[in-house]
JSON list of C-alpha atoms in Angstrom, two decimals:
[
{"chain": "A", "resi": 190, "resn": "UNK", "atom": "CA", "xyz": [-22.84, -7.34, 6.02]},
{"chain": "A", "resi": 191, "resn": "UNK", "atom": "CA", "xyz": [-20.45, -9.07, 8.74]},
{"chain": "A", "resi": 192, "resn": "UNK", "atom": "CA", "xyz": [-20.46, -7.00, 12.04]},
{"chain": "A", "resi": 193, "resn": "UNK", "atom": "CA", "xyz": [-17.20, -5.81, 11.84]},
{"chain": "A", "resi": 194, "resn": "UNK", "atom": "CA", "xyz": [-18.31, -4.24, 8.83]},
{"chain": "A", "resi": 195, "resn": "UNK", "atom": "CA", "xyz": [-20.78, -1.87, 10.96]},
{"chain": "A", "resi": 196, "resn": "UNK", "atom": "CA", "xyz": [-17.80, -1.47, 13.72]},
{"chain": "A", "resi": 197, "resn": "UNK", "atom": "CA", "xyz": [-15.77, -0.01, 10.85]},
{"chain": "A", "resi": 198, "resn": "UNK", "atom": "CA", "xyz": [-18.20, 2.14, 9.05]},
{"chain": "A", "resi": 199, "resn": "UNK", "atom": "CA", "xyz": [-19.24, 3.41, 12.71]},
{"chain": "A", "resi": 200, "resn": "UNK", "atom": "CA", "xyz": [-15.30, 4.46, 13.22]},
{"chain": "A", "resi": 201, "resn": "UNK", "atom": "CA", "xyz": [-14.77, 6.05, 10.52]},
{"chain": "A", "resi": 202, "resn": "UNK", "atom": "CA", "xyz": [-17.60, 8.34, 10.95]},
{"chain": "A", "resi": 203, "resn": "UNK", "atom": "CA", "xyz": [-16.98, 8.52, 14.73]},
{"chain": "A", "resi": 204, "resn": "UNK", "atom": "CA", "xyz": [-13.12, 9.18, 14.20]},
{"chain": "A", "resi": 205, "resn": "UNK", "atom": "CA", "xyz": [-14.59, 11.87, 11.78]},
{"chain": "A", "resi": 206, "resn": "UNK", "atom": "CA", "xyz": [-16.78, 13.68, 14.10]},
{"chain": "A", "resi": 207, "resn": "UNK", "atom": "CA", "xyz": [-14.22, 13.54, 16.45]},
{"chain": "A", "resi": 208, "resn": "UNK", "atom": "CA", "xyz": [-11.76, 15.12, 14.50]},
{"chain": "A", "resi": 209, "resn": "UNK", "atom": "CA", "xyz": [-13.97, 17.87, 13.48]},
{"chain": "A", "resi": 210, "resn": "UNK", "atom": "CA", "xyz": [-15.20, 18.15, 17.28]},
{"chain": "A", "resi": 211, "resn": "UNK", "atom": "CA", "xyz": [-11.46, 18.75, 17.98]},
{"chain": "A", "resi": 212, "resn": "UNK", "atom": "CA", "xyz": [-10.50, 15.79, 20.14]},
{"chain": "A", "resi": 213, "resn": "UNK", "atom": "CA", "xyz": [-6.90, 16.04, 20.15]},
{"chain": "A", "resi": 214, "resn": "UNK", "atom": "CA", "xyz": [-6.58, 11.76, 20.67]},
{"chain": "A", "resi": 215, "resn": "UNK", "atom": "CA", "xyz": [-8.23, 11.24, 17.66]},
{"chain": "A", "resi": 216, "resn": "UNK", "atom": "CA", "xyz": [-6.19, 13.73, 15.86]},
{"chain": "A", "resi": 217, "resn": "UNK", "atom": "CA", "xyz": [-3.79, 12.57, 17.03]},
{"chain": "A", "resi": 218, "resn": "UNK", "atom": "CA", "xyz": [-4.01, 8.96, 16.02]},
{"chain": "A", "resi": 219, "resn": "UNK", "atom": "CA", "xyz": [-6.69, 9.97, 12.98]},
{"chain": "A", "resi": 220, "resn": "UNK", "atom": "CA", "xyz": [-4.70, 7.78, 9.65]},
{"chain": "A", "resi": 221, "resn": "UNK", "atom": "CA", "xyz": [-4.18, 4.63, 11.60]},
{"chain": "A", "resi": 222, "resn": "UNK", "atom": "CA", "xyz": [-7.71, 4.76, 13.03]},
{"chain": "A", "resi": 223, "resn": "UNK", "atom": "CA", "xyz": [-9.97, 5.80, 10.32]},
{"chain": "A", "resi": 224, "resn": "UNK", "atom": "CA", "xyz": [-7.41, 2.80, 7.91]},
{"chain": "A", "resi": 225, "resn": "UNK", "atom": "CA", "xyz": [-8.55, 0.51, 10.43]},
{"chain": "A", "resi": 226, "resn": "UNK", "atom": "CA", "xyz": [-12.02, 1.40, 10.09]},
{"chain": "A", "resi": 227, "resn": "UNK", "atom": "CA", "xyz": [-11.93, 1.37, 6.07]},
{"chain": "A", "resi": 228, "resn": "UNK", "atom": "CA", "xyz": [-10.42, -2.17, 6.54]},
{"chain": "A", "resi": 229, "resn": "UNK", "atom": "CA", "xyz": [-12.99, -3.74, 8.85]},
{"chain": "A", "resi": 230, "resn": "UNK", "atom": "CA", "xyz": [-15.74, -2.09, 6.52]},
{"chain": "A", "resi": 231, "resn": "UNK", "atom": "CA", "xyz": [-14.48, -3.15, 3.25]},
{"chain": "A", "resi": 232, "resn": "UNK", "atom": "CA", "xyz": [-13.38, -6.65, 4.33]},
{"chain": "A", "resi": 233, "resn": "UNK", "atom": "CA", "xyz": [-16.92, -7.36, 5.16]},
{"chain": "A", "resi": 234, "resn": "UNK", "atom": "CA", "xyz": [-18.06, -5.91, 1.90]},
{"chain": "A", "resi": 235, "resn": "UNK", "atom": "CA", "xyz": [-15.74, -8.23, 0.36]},
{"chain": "A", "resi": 236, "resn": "UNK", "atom": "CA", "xyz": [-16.89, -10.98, 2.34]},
{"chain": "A", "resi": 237, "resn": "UNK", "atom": "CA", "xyz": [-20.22, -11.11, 1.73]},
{"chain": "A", "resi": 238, "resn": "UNK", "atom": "CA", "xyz": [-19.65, -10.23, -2.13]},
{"chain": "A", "resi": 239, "resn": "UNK", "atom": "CA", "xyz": [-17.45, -13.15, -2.83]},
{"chain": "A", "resi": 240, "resn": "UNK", "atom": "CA", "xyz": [-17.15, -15.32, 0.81]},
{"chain": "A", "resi": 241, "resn": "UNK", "atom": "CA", "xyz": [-13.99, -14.93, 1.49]},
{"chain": "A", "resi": 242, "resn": "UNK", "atom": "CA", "xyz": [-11.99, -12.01, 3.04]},
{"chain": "A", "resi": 243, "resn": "UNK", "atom": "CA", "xyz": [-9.03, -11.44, 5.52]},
{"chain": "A", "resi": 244, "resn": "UNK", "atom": "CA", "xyz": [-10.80, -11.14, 8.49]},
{"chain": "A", "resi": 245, "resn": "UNK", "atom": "CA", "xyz": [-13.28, -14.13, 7.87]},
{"chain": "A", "resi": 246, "resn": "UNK", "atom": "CA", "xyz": [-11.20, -17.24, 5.65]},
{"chain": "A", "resi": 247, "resn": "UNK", "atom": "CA", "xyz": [-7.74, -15.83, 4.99]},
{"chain": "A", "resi": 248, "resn": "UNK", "atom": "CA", "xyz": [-6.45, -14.71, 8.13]},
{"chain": "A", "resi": 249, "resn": "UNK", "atom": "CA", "xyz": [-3.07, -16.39, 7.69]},
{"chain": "A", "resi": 250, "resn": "UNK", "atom": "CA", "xyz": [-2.35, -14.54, 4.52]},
{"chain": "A", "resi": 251, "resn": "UNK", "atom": "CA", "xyz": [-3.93, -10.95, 6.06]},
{"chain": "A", "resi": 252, "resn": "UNK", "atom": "CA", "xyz": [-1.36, -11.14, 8.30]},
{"chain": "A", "resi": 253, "resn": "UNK", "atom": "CA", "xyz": [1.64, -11.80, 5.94]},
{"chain": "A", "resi": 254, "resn": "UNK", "atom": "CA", "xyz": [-0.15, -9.46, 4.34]},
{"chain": "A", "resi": 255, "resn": "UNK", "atom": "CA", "xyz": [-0.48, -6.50, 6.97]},
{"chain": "A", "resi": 256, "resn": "UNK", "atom": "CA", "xyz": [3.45, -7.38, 7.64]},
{"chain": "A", "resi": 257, "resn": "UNK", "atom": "CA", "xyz": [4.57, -7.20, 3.77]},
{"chain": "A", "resi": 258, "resn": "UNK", "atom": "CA", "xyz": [2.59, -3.84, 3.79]},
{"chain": "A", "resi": 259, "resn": "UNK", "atom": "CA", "xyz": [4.82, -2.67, 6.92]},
{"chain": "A", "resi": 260, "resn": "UNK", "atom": "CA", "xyz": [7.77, -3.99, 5.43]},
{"chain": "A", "resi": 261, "resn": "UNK", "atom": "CA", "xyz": [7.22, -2.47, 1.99]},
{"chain": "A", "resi": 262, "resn": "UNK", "atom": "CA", "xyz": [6.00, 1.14, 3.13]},
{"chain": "A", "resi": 263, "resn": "UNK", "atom": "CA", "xyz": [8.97, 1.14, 5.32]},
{"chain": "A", "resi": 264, "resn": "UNK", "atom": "CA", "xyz": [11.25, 1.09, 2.47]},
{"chain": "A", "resi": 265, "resn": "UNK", "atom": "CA", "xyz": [9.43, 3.57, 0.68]},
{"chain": "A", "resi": 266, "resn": "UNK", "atom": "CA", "xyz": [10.42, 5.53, 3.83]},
{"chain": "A", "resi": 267, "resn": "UNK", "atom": "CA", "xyz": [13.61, 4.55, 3.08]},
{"chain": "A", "resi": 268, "resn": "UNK", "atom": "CA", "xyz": [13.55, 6.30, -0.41]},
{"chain": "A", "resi": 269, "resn": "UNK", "atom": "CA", "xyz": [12.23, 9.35, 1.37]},
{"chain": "A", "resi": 270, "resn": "UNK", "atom": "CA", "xyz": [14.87, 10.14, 3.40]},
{"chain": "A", "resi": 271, "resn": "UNK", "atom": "CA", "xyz": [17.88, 7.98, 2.25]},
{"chain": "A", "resi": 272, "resn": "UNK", "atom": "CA", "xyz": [20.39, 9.59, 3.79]},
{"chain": "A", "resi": 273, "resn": "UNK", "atom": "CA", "xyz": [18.38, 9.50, 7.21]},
{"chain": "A", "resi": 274, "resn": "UNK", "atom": "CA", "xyz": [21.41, 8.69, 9.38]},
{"chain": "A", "resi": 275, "resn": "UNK", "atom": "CA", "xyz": [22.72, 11.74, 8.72]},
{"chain": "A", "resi": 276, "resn": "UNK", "atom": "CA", "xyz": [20.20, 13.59, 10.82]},
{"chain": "A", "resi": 277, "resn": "UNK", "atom": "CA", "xyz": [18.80, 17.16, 10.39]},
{"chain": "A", "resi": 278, "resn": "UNK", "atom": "CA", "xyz": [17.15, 18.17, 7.04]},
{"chain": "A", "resi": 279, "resn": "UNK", "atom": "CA", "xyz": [18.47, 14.54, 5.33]},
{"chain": "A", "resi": 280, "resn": "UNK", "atom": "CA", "xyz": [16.21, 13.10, 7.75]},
{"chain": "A", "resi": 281, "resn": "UNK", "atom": "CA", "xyz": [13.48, 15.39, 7.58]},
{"chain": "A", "resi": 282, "resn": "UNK", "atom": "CA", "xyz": [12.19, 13.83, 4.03]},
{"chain": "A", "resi": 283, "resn": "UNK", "atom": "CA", "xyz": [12.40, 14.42, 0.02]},
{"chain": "A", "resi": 284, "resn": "UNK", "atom": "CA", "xyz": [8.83, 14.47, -1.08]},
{"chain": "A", "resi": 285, "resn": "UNK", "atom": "CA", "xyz": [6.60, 13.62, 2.09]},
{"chain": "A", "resi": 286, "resn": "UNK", "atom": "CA", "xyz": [6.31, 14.94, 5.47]},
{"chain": "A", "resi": 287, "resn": "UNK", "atom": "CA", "xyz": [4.84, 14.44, 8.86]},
{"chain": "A", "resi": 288, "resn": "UNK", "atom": "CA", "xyz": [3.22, 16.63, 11.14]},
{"chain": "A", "resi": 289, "resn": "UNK", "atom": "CA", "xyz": [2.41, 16.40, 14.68]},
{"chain": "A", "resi": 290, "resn": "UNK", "atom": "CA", "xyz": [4.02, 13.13, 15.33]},
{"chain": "A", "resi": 291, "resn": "UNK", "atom": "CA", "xyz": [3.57, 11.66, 18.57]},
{"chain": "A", "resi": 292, "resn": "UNK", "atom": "CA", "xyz": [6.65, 13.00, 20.79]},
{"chain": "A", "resi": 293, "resn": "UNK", "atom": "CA", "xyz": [7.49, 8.87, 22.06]},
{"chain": "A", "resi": 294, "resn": "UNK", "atom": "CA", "xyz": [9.68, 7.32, 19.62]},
{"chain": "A", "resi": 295, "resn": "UNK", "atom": "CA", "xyz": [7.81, 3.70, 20.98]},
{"chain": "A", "resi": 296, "resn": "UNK", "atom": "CA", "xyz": [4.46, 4.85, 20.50]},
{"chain": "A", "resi": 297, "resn": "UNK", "atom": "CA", "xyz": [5.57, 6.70, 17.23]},
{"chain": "A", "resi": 298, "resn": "UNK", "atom": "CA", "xyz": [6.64, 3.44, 15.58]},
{"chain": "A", "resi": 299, "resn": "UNK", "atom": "CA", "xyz": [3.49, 1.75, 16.45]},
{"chain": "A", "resi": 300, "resn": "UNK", "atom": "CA", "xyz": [1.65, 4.46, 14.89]},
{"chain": "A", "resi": 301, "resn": "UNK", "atom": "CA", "xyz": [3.78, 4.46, 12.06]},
{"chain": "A", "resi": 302, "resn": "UNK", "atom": "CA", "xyz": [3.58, 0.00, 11.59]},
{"chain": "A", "resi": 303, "resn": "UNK", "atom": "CA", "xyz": [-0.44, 0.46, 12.43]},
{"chain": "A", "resi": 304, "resn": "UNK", "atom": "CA", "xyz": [-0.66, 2.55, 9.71]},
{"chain": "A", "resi": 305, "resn": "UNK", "atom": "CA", "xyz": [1.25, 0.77, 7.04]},
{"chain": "A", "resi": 306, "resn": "UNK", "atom": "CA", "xyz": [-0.16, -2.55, 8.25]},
{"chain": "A", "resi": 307, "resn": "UNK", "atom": "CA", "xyz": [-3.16, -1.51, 6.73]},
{"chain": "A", "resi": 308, "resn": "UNK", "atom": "CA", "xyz": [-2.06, -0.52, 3.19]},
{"chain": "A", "resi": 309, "resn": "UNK", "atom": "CA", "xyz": [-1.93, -3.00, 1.66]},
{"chain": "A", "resi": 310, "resn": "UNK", "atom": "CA", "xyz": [-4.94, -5.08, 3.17]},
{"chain": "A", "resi": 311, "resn": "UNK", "atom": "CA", "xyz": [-7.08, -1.72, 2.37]},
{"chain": "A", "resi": 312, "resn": "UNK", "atom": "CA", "xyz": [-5.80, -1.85, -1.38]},
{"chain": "A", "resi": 313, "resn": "UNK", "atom": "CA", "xyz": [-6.29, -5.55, -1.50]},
{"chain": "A", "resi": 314, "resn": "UNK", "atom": "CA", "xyz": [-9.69, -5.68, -0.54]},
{"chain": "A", "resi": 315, "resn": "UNK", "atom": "CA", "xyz": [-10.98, -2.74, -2.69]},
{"chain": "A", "resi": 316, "resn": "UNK", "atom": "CA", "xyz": [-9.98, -4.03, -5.26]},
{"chain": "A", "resi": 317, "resn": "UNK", "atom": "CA", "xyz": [-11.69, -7.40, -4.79]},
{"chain": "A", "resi": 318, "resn": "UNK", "atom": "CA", "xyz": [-14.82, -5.23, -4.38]},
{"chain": "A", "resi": 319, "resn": "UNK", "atom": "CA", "xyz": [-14.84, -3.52, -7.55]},
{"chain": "A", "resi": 320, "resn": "UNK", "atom": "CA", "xyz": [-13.55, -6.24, -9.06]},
{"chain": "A", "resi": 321, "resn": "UNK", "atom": "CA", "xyz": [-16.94, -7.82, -8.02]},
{"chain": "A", "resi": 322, "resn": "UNK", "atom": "CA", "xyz": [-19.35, -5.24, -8.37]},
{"chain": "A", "resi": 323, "resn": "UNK", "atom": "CA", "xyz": [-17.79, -1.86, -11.17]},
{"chain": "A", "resi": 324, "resn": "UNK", "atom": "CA", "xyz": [-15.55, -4.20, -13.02]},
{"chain": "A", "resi": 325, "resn": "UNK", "atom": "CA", "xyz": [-18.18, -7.04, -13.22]},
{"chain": "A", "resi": 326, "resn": "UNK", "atom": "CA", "xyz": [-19.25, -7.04, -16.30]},
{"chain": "A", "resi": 327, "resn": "UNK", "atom": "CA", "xyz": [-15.46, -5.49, -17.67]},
{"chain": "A", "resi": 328, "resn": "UNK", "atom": "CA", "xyz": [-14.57, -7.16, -21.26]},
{"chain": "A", "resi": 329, "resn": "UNK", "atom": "CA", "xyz": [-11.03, -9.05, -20.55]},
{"chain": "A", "resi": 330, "resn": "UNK", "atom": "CA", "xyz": [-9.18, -9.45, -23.68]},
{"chain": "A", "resi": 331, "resn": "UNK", "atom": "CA", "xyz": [-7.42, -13.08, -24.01]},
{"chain": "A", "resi": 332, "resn": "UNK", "atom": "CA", "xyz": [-4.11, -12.89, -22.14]},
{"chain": "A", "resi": 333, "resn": "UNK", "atom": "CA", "xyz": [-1.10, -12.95, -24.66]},
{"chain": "A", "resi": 334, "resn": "UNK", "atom": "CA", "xyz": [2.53, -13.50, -23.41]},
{"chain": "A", "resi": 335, "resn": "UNK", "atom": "CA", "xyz": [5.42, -11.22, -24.28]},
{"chain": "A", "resi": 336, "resn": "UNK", "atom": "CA", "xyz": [8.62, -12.38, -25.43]},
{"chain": "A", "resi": 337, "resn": "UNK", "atom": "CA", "xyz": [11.69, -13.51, -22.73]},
{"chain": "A", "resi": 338, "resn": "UNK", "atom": "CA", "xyz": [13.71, -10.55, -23.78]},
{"chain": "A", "resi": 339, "resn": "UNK", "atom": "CA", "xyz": [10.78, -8.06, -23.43]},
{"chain": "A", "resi": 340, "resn": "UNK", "atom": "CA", "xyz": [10.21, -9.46, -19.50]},
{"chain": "A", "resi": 341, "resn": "UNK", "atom": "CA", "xyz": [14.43, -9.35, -18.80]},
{"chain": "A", "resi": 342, "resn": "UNK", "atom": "CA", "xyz": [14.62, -5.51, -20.79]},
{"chain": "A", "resi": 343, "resn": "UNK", "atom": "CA", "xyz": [11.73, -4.45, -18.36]},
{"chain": "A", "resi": 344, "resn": "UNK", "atom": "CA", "xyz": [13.02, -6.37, -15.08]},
{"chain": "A", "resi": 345, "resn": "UNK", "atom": "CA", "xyz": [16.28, -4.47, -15.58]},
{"chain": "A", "resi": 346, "resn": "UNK", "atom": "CA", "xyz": [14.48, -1.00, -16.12]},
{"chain": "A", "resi": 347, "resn": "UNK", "atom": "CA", "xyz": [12.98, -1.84, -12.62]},
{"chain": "A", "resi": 348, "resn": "UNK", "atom": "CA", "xyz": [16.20, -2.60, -11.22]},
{"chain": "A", "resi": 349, "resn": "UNK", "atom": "CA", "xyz": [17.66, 0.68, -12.33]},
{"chain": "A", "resi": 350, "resn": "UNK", "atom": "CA", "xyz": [14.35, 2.94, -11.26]},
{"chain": "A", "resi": 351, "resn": "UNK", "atom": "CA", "xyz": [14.66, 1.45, -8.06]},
{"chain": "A", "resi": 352, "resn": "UNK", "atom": "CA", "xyz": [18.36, 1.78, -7.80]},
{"chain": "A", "resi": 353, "resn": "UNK", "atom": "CA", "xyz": [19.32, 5.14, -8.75]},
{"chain": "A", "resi": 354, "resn": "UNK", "atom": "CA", "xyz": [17.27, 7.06, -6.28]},
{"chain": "A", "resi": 355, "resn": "UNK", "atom": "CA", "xyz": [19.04, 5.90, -3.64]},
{"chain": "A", "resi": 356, "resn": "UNK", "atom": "CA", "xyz": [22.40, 6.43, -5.00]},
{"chain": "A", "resi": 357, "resn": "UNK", "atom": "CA", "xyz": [21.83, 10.06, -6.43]},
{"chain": "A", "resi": 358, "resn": "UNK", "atom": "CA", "xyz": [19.61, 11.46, -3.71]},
{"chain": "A", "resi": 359, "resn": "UNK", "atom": "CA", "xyz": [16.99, 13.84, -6.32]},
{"chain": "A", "resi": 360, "resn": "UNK", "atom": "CA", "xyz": [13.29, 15.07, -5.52]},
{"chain": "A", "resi": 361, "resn": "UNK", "atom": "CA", "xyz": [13.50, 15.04, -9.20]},
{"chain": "A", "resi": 362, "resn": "UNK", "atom": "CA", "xyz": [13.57, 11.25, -8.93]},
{"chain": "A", "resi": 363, "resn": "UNK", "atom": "CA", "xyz": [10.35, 10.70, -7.10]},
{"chain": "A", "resi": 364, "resn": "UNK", "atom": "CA", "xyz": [8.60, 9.10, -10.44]},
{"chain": "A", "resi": 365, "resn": "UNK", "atom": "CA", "xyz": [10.98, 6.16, -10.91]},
{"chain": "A", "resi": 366, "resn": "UNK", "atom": "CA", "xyz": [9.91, 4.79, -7.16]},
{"chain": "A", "resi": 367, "resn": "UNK", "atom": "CA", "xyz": [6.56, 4.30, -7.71]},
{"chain": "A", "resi": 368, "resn": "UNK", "atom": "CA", "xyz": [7.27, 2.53, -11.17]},
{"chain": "A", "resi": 369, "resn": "UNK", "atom": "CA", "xyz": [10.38, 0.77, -10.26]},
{"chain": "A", "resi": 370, "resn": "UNK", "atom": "CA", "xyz": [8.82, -2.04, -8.57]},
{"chain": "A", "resi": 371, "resn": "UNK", "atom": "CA", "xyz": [5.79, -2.54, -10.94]},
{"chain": "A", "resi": 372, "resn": "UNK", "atom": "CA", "xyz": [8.63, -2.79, -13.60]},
{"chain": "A", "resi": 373, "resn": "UNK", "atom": "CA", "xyz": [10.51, -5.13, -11.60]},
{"chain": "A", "resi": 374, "resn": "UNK", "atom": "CA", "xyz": [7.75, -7.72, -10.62]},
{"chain": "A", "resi": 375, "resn": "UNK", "atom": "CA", "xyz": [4.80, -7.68, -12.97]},
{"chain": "A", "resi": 376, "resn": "UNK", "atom": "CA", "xyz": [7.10, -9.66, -15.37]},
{"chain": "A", "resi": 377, "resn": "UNK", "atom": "CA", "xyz": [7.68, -11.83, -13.26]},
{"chain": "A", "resi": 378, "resn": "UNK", "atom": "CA", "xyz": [3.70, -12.21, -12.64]},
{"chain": "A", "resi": 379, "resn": "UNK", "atom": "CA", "xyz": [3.72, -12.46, -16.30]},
{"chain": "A", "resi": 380, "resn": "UNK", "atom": "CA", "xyz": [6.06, -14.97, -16.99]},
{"chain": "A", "resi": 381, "resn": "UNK", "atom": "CA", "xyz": [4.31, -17.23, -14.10]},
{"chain": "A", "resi": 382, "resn": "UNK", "atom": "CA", "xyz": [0.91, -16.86, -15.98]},
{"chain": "A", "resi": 383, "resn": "UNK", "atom": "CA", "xyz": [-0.47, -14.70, -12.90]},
{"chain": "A", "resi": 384, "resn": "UNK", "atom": "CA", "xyz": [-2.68, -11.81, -12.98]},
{"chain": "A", "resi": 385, "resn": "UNK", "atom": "CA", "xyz": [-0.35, -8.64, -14.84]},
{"chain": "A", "resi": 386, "resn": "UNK", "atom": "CA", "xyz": [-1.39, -6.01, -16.62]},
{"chain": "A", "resi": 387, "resn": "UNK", "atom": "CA", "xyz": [1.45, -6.63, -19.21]},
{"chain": "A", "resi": 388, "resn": "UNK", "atom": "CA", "xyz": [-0.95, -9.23, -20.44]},
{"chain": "A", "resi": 389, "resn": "UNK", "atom": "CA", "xyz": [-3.43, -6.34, -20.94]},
{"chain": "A", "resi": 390, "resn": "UNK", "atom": "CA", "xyz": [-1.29, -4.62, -23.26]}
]
């Protein structure tokens, strides 16, 4: 395994003893650091499974990728408190909230973009690795295509799950935002031939 492989392992385990020793830094700053660790360990894991990984071939597209992943979990912040301007308990958030925030608003927003930056680089790369290694041997059916109207009917479901939360402000609502978007893209994965798990249907 890569080095930086080791370097994560050893700070996730170190952030973990920390935590547990009480170190109030650490606590502090625990999500983004042990995220980071979980990405340095798992990009090496995918690097030496397949030979490529963020950190070692792609590091143009892990860092469109880091920013899409602040971009995107930024907006899901958005759906958590949509009516954030407004201050006081419409700014507190619907369905998640944070504790112990750092008390800096500059140092709270780079705790809050290092730990979204890592999102989506963390998901990415686990599922290369089990792709590689669980899913291996996995029996893939042959890809078949839906119809145009199927792909349009679902596009505008996603449009409307990840519409109306906005505009009628519901914890009731919470489903439709992680669905909306899967709704809205995979067919257009689909319709491109890319990897979508409407072709697994």
């Amino acid at each position: 395994m890569k080095p930086h492989g080791w370097l994560g392992l050893a700070i996730i385990l170190g952030a973990e003893a920390a935590l547990f020793g009480g170190q109030p830094l650490v606590a502090h700053w625990f999500t983004p650091i042990v995220w980071t660790g979980y990405v340095l360990f798992v990009d090496a894991l995918a690097a030496r499974l397949t030979g490529r990984s963020y950190l070692t071939t792609d590091r143009v597209e892990g860092v469109l990728l880091a920013l899409t992943s602040i971009a995107c979990w930024w907006l899901f912040e958005l759906y958590n408190s949509p009516r954030f301007w407004r201050g006081g308990t419409q700014s507190a958030g619907l369905w998640w909230h944070y504790h112990g925030l750092e008390p800096n608003p500059f140092l709270r927003r780079v705790g809050y973009d290092w730990a979204f930056a890592t999102i989506f680089p963390a998901l990415f790369l686990t599922a290369t690795v089990l792709r590689t290694t669980v899913f291996r041997r996995m029996f893939v059916r042959p890809a078949h295509r839906l119809s145009r109207e199927v792909h349009h009917l679902l596009v505008a479901a996603g449009v409307l799950a990840a519409a109306l939360p906005l505009v009628l402000v519901s914890a009731w609502l919470v489903p439709l935002v992680w669905v909306a978007f899967a709704l809205l893209l995979e067919p257009l994965n689909s319709r491109a031939g890319r990897p979508s798990w409407l072709a697994d249907l």
